[in-house]
Amino acid sequence: MSVQNDPAEASEARGGFVRDGIWHSVPPLPAATGPAQALVLVDAQRAFLSGSDAVPGAEELVERLSALLERARAAGALVAHLRNDGEPGAPDEPGTPGWELHLPVRLSPDEHLVPKDSDDGFEGTALGALLDERGVRRVAIAGVLSEMCVSATAAGALERGLEVVLPRDGHATYGLDAIPASVVSRVAEHALGSDPEFVLSADAVAFTAPRGR
């Protein structure tokens, strides 16, 4: 993996880019360049965040997600809790303990529960309409699993012309065979290319109320 050292290019490509068939990675920013108008929490469900089958580092991840949630609420940002409806027998099968959200939801005009049944949180859901109605143009995305629903939802947001902030320690997944979970998460980030704004820490993500509040 080649590292990009040109500061001018690095400022334009926060995740990475391909040149002459070679991937050049760019270190994540220490802080987001501006506040997000919405927080999208992806599948923060008990199946993935509690118990013996939780993702590695789940306890610390929950703390960071909780802090993101409280800051978003305090700022008046829009909050969308995505909850996946898994297939029968899956850990997140509807109605099972693992399907329940791990973080509390305070339903209000500013906070919504969005059911989904595919990786992309925009596909067949109300998420896009919620963001559009409130004039949201910049979203912070966090949750699980890095290479599946987090990545697909981030890609879906980018396809809709939204700015995406993705904190490096704000998403997690499982290991894949001999590949550690942390490596799987990093590869998922690289697969998104240079369009998201990658930041080192969830603590560096600020929020503001959307225009349409």
PDB file of C-alpha atoms in Angstrom, residues 2-188:
ATOM      1  CA  SER A   2       1.454   3.331  -1.043  1.00  0.00           C
ATOM      2  CA  VAL A   3       1.070   6.403   1.153  1.00  0.00           C
ATOM      3  CA  GLN A   4       0.214   9.800  -0.310  1.00  0.00           C
ATOM      4  CA  ASN A   5       2.485  12.524   1.079  1.00  0.00           C
ATOM      5  CA  ASP A   6       1.395  15.564  -0.935  1.00  0.00           C
ATOM      6  CA  PRO A   7      -0.586  17.771   1.531  1.00  0.00           C
ATOM      7  CA  ALA A   8      -2.599  19.401  -1.247  1.00  0.00           C
ATOM      8  CA  GLU A   9      -3.719  16.059  -2.596  1.00  0.00           C
ATOM      9  CA  ALA A  10      -4.245  14.663   0.895  1.00  0.00           C
ATOM     10  CA  SER A  11      -6.675  17.465   1.711  1.00  0.00           C
ATOM     11  CA  GLU A  12      -8.824  16.393  -1.228  1.00  0.00           C
ATOM     12  CA  ALA A  13      -8.640  12.643  -0.647  1.00  0.00           C
ATOM     13  CA  ARG A  14      -9.218  11.810   2.979  1.00  0.00           C
ATOM     14  CA  GLY A  15      -9.737   8.081   2.585  1.00  0.00           C
ATOM     15  CA  GLY A  16      -7.619   7.293  -0.422  1.00  0.00           C
ATOM     16  CA  PHE A  17      -7.538   7.135  -4.164  1.00  0.00           C
ATOM     17  CA  VAL A  18      -6.277   5.005  -7.037  1.00  0.00           C
ATOM     18  CA  ARG A  19      -3.568   6.284  -9.374  1.00  0.00           C
ATOM     19  CA  ASP A  20      -2.103   4.113 -12.131  1.00  0.00           C
ATOM     20  CA  GLY A  21      -3.802   1.102 -10.602  1.00  0.00           C
ATOM     21  CA  ILE A  22      -2.206   1.624  -7.171  1.00  0.00           C
ATOM     22  CA  TRP A  23      -4.151   2.475  -4.042  1.00  0.00           C
ATOM     23  CA  HIS A  24      -2.765   5.467  -2.148  1.00  0.00           C
ATOM     24  CA  SER A  25      -4.076   5.756   1.394  1.00  0.00           C
ATOM     25  CA  VAL A  26      -4.400   9.067   3.209  1.00  0.00           C
ATOM     26  CA  PRO A  27      -4.349   9.324   7.014  1.00  0.00           C
ATOM     27  CA  PRO A  28      -7.726  10.208   8.541  1.00  0.00           C
ATOM     28  CA  LEU A  29      -8.284  13.729   9.779  1.00  0.00           C
ATOM     29  CA  PRO A  30      -7.842  14.469  13.496  1.00  0.00           C
ATOM     30  CA  ALA A  31     -11.254  16.174  13.487  1.00  0.00           C
ATOM     31  CA  ALA A  32     -14.166  16.646  11.129  1.00  0.00           C
ATOM     32  CA  THR A  33     -14.018  19.800   9.014  1.00  0.00           C
ATOM     33  CA  GLY A  34     -17.553  20.766   9.980  1.00  0.00           C
ATOM     34  CA  PRO A  35     -20.533  19.636  12.045  1.00  0.00           C
ATOM     35  CA  ALA A  36     -22.929  16.959  10.844  1.00  0.00           C
ATOM     36  CA  GLN A  37     -26.631  17.720  10.661  1.00  0.00           C
ATOM     37  CA  ALA A  38     -27.660  14.139  11.291  1.00  0.00           C
ATOM     38  CA  LEU A  39     -26.431  11.000  13.020  1.00  0.00           C
ATOM     39  CA  VAL A  40     -27.232   7.641  11.442  1.00  0.00           C
ATOM     40  CA  LEU A  41     -26.688   4.792  13.906  1.00  0.00           C
ATOM     41  CA  VAL A  42     -26.480   1.570  11.924  1.00  0.00           C
ATOM     42  CA  ASP A  43     -27.818  -1.630  13.502  1.00  0.00           C
ATOM     43  CA  ALA A  44     -26.748  -0.868  17.076  1.00  0.00           C
ATOM     44  CA  GLN A  45     -28.568  -4.039  18.126  1.00  0.00           C
ATOM     45  CA  ARG A  46     -28.012  -6.350  21.068  1.00  0.00           C
ATOM     46  CA  ALA A  47     -27.011  -9.267  18.842  1.00  0.00           C
ATOM     47  CA  PHE A  48     -23.868  -7.390  17.818  1.00  0.00           C
ATOM     48  CA  LEU A  49     -23.135  -5.261  20.876  1.00  0.00           C
ATOM     49  CA  SER A  50     -23.730  -7.518  23.877  1.00  0.00           C
ATOM     50  CA  GLY A  51     -23.074 -11.041  25.050  1.00  0.00           C
ATOM     51  CA  SER A  52     -20.492 -13.586  23.962  1.00  0.00           C
ATOM     52  CA  ASP A  53     -21.215 -13.051  20.258  1.00  0.00           C
ATOM     53  CA  ALA A  54     -20.671  -9.284  20.280  1.00  0.00           C
ATOM     54  CA  VAL A  55     -18.163  -7.663  17.947  1.00  0.00           C
ATOM     55  CA  PRO A  56     -14.646  -7.224  19.367  1.00  0.00           C
ATOM     56  CA  GLY A  57     -14.433  -4.097  21.511  1.00  0.00           C
ATOM     57  CA  ALA A  58     -18.204  -3.861  21.773  1.00  0.00           C
ATOM     58  CA  GLU A  59     -18.222  -2.290  25.232  1.00  0.00           C
ATOM     59  CA  GLU A  60     -15.971   0.576  24.142  1.00  0.00           C
ATOM     60  CA  LEU A  61     -17.901   0.975  20.894  1.00  0.00           C
ATOM     61  CA  VAL A  62     -21.166   1.309  22.811  1.00  0.00           C
ATOM     62  CA  GLU A  63     -19.624   4.076  24.913  1.00  0.00           C
ATOM     63  CA  ARG A  64     -18.569   5.970  21.792  1.00  0.00           C
ATOM     64  CA  LEU A  65     -21.941   5.486  20.109  1.00  0.00           C
ATOM     65  CA  SER A  66     -23.685   6.686  23.258  1.00  0.00           C
ATOM     66  CA  ALA A  67     -21.524   9.809  23.355  1.00  0.00           C
ATOM     67  CA  LEU A  68     -22.245  10.512  19.674  1.00  0.00           C
ATOM     68  CA  LEU A  69     -25.950  10.100  20.325  1.00  0.00           C
ATOM     69  CA  GLU A  70     -25.972  12.471  23.296  1.00  0.00           C
ATOM     70  CA  ARG A  71     -24.032  15.147  21.397  1.00  0.00           C
ATOM     71  CA  ALA A  72     -26.364  14.862  18.410  1.00  0.00           C
ATOM     72  CA  ARG A  73     -29.409  15.212  20.652  1.00  0.00           C
ATOM     73  CA  ALA A  74     -27.946  18.175  22.516  1.00  0.00           C
ATOM     74  CA  ALA A  75     -27.224  19.975  19.239  1.00  0.00           C
ATOM     75  CA  GLY A  76     -30.692  19.382  17.804  1.00  0.00           C
ATOM     76  CA  ALA A  77     -29.363  17.205  14.992  1.00  0.00           C
ATOM     77  CA  LEU A  78     -31.578  14.623  13.324  1.00  0.00           C
ATOM     78  CA  VAL A  79     -31.006  11.099  14.675  1.00  0.00           C
ATOM     79  CA  ALA A  80     -31.918   7.946  12.759  1.00  0.00           C
ATOM     80  CA  HIS A  81     -31.622   4.569  14.477  1.00  0.00           C
ATOM     81  CA  LEU A  82     -31.457   1.875  11.797  1.00  0.00           C
ATOM     82  CA  ARG A  83     -32.652  -1.542  12.955  1.00  0.00           C
ATOM     83  CA  ASN A  84     -32.084  -4.553  10.725  1.00  0.00           C
ATOM     84  CA  ASP A  85     -34.762  -7.210  10.316  1.00  0.00           C
ATOM     85  CA  GLY A  86     -32.719 -10.382   9.926  1.00  0.00           C
ATOM     86  CA  GLU A  87     -33.733 -13.600   8.252  1.00  0.00           C
ATOM     87  CA  PRO A  88     -35.407 -16.364  10.302  1.00  0.00           C
ATOM     88  CA  GLY A  89     -32.774 -17.914  12.544  1.00  0.00           C
ATOM     89  CA  ALA A  90     -30.419 -14.936  12.262  1.00  0.00           C
ATOM     90  CA  PRO A  91     -29.126 -13.255  15.449  1.00  0.00           C
ATOM     91  CA  ASP A  92     -31.194 -10.176  14.588  1.00  0.00           C
ATOM     92  CA  GLU A  93     -34.400 -11.980  13.647  1.00  0.00           C
ATOM     93  CA  PRO A  94     -37.360  -9.708  14.456  1.00  0.00           C
ATOM     94  CA  GLY A  95     -38.869 -10.367  17.864  1.00  0.00           C
ATOM     95  CA  THR A  96     -35.742 -11.962  19.317  1.00  0.00           C
ATOM     96  CA  PRO A  97     -33.617 -10.357  22.055  1.00  0.00           C
ATOM     97  CA  GLY A  98     -30.789  -9.792  19.586  1.00  0.00           C
ATOM     98  CA  TRP A  99     -33.053  -7.728  17.334  1.00  0.00           C
ATOM     99  CA  GLU A 100     -33.658  -5.084  19.998  1.00  0.00           C
ATOM    100  CA  LEU A 101     -31.654  -1.872  19.846  1.00  0.00           C
ATOM    101  CA  HIS A 102     -28.918  -1.610  22.463  1.00  0.00           C
ATOM    102  CA  LEU A 103     -29.212   2.165  22.840  1.00  0.00           C
ATOM    103  CA  PRO A 104     -32.414   3.887  23.979  1.00  0.00           C
ATOM    104  CA  VAL A 105     -34.550   5.609  21.353  1.00  0.00           C
ATOM    105  CA  ARG A 106     -36.391   8.828  22.220  1.00  0.00           C
ATOM    106  CA  LEU A 107     -38.926   9.069  19.433  1.00  0.00           C
ATOM    107  CA  SER A 108     -39.567  12.686  18.457  1.00  0.00           C
ATOM    108  CA  PRO A 109     -39.522  14.886  15.348  1.00  0.00           C
ATOM    109  CA  ASP A 110     -35.735  14.888  15.763  1.00  0.00           C
ATOM    110  CA  GLU A 111     -35.249  11.166  16.464  1.00  0.00           C
ATOM    111  CA  HIS A 112     -36.542   8.248  14.429  1.00  0.00           C
ATOM    112  CA  LEU A 113     -36.463   4.463  14.318  1.00  0.00           C
ATOM    113  CA  VAL A 114     -35.951   3.212  10.757  1.00  0.00           C
ATOM    114  CA  PRO A 115     -36.527  -0.511  10.104  1.00  0.00           C
ATOM    115  CA  LYS A 116     -34.620  -2.076   7.226  1.00  0.00           C
ATOM    116  CA  ASP A 117     -34.046  -5.504   5.722  1.00  0.00           C
ATOM    117  CA  SER A 118     -31.020  -4.920   3.488  1.00  0.00           C
ATOM    118  CA  ASP A 119     -27.490  -3.645   3.988  1.00  0.00           C
ATOM    119  CA  ASP A 120     -28.123  -0.172   2.579  1.00  0.00           C
ATOM    120  CA  GLY A 121     -30.123   1.805   5.108  1.00  0.00           C
ATOM    121  CA  PHE A 122     -31.648   3.871   2.295  1.00  0.00           C
ATOM    122  CA  GLU A 123     -32.984   0.926   0.275  1.00  0.00           C
ATOM    123  CA  GLY A 124     -36.728   0.582   0.758  1.00  0.00           C
ATOM    124  CA  THR A 125     -36.766   2.718   3.920  1.00  0.00           C
ATOM    125  CA  ALA A 126     -37.836   6.187   5.021  1.00  0.00           C
ATOM    126  CA  LEU A 127     -34.263   7.334   5.718  1.00  0.00           C
ATOM    127  CA  GLY A 128     -33.779   9.325   2.519  1.00  0.00           C
ATOM    128  CA  ALA A 129     -37.097  11.117   2.904  1.00  0.00           C
ATOM    129  CA  LEU A 130     -36.360  11.967   6.548  1.00  0.00           C
ATOM    130  CA  LEU A 131     -33.054  13.563   5.637  1.00  0.00           C
ATOM    131  CA  ASP A 132     -34.510  15.388   2.639  1.00  0.00           C
ATOM    132  CA  GLU A 133     -37.446  16.784   4.609  1.00  0.00           C
ATOM    133  CA  ARG A 134     -35.091  18.324   7.142  1.00  0.00           C
ATOM    134  CA  GLY A 135     -32.622  19.666   4.589  1.00  0.00           C
ATOM    135  CA  VAL A 136     -29.794  17.455   5.844  1.00  0.00           C
ATOM    136  CA  ARG A 137     -26.715  17.568   3.616  1.00  0.00           C
ATOM    137  CA  ARG A 138     -24.044  16.192   5.968  1.00  0.00           C
ATOM    138  CA  VAL A 139     -24.369  12.996   8.007  1.00  0.00           C
ATOM    139  CA  ALA A 140     -22.228  11.143  10.511  1.00  0.00           C
ATOM    140  CA  ILE A 141     -22.525   7.372  10.209  1.00  0.00           C
ATOM    141  CA  ALA A 142     -21.553   4.858  12.905  1.00  0.00           C
ATOM    142  CA  GLY A 143     -22.454   1.353  14.048  1.00  0.00           C
ATOM    143  CA  VAL A 144     -22.063  -2.208  12.751  1.00  0.00           C
ATOM    144  CA  LEU A 145     -21.035  -4.106  10.713  1.00  0.00           C
ATOM    145  CA  SER A 146     -18.213  -2.197   9.025  1.00  0.00           C
ATOM    146  CA  GLU A 147     -18.017  -4.044   5.719  1.00  0.00           C
ATOM    147  CA  MET A 148     -21.736  -4.666   5.423  1.00  0.00           C
ATOM    148  CA  CYS A 149     -24.436  -2.261   6.591  1.00  0.00           C
ATOM    149  CA  VAL A 150     -22.144   0.611   7.625  1.00  0.00           C
ATOM    150  CA  SER A 151     -20.321   0.553   4.294  1.00  0.00           C
ATOM    151  CA  ALA A 152     -23.494   0.080   2.243  1.00  0.00           C
ATOM    152  CA  THR A 153     -25.314   2.889   4.057  1.00  0.00           C
ATOM    153  CA  ALA A 154     -22.346   5.230   3.655  1.00  0.00           C
ATOM    154  CA  ALA A 155     -22.233   4.398  -0.055  1.00  0.00           C
ATOM    155  CA  GLY A 156     -25.989   4.985  -0.292  1.00  0.00           C
ATOM    156  CA  ALA A 157     -25.592   8.399   1.317  1.00  0.00           C
ATOM    157  CA  LEU A 158     -22.805   9.342  -1.079  1.00  0.00           C
ATOM    158  CA  GLU A 159     -24.902   8.262  -4.059  1.00  0.00           C
ATOM    159  CA  ARG A 160     -27.548  10.731  -2.896  1.00  0.00           C
ATOM    160  CA  GLY A 161     -25.061  13.578  -2.848  1.00  0.00           C
ATOM    161  CA  LEU A 162     -24.714  13.715   0.933  1.00  0.00           C
ATOM    162  CA  GLU A 163     -21.464  14.508   2.710  1.00  0.00           C
ATOM    163  CA  VAL A 164     -20.476  11.591   4.934  1.00  0.00           C
ATOM    164  CA  VAL A 165     -18.385  11.731   8.117  1.00  0.00           C
ATOM    165  CA  LEU A 166     -17.149   8.309   9.237  1.00  0.00           C
ATOM    166  CA  PRO A 167     -15.241   8.124  12.548  1.00  0.00           C
ATOM    167  CA  ARG A 168     -12.643   5.351  12.499  1.00  0.00           C
ATOM    168  CA  ASP A 169     -13.465   4.132  16.014  1.00  0.00           C
ATOM    169  CA  GLY A 170     -17.225   4.518  15.479  1.00  0.00           C
ATOM    170  CA  HIS A 171     -17.789   1.281  13.572  1.00  0.00           C
ATOM    171  CA  ALA A 172     -16.780  -2.345  14.066  1.00  0.00           C
ATOM    172  CA  THR A 173     -17.208  -5.859  12.769  1.00  0.00           C
ATOM    173  CA  TYR A 174     -16.059  -9.459  13.235  1.00  0.00           C
ATOM    174  CA  GLY A 175     -12.848 -11.069  12.063  1.00  0.00           C
ATOM    175  CA  LEU A 176     -12.936 -12.943   8.773  1.00  0.00           C
ATOM    176  CA  ASP A 177     -11.175 -16.316   8.974  1.00  0.00           C
ATOM    177  CA  ALA A 178      -7.581 -15.342   9.862  1.00  0.00           C
ATOM    178  CA  ILE A 179      -8.126 -11.627   9.170  1.00  0.00           C
ATOM    179  CA  PRO A 180      -8.532  -9.571  12.375  1.00  0.00           C
ATOM    180  CA  ALA A 181     -11.708  -7.545  12.782  1.00  0.00           C
ATOM    181  CA  SER A 182      -9.773  -4.279  12.820  1.00  0.00           C
ATOM    182  CA  VAL A 183      -8.288  -5.063   9.408  1.00  0.00           C
ATOM    183  CA  VAL A 184     -11.710  -5.910   7.983  1.00  0.00           C
ATOM    184  CA  SER A 185     -12.961  -2.517   9.193  1.00  0.00           C
ATOM    185  CA  ARG A 186     -10.048  -0.693   7.584  1.00  0.00           C
ATOM    186  CA  VAL A 187     -10.543  -2.494   4.267  1.00  0.00           C
ATOM    187  CA  ALA A 188     -14.228  -1.531   4.380  1.00  0.00           C
TER     188      ALA A 188
END
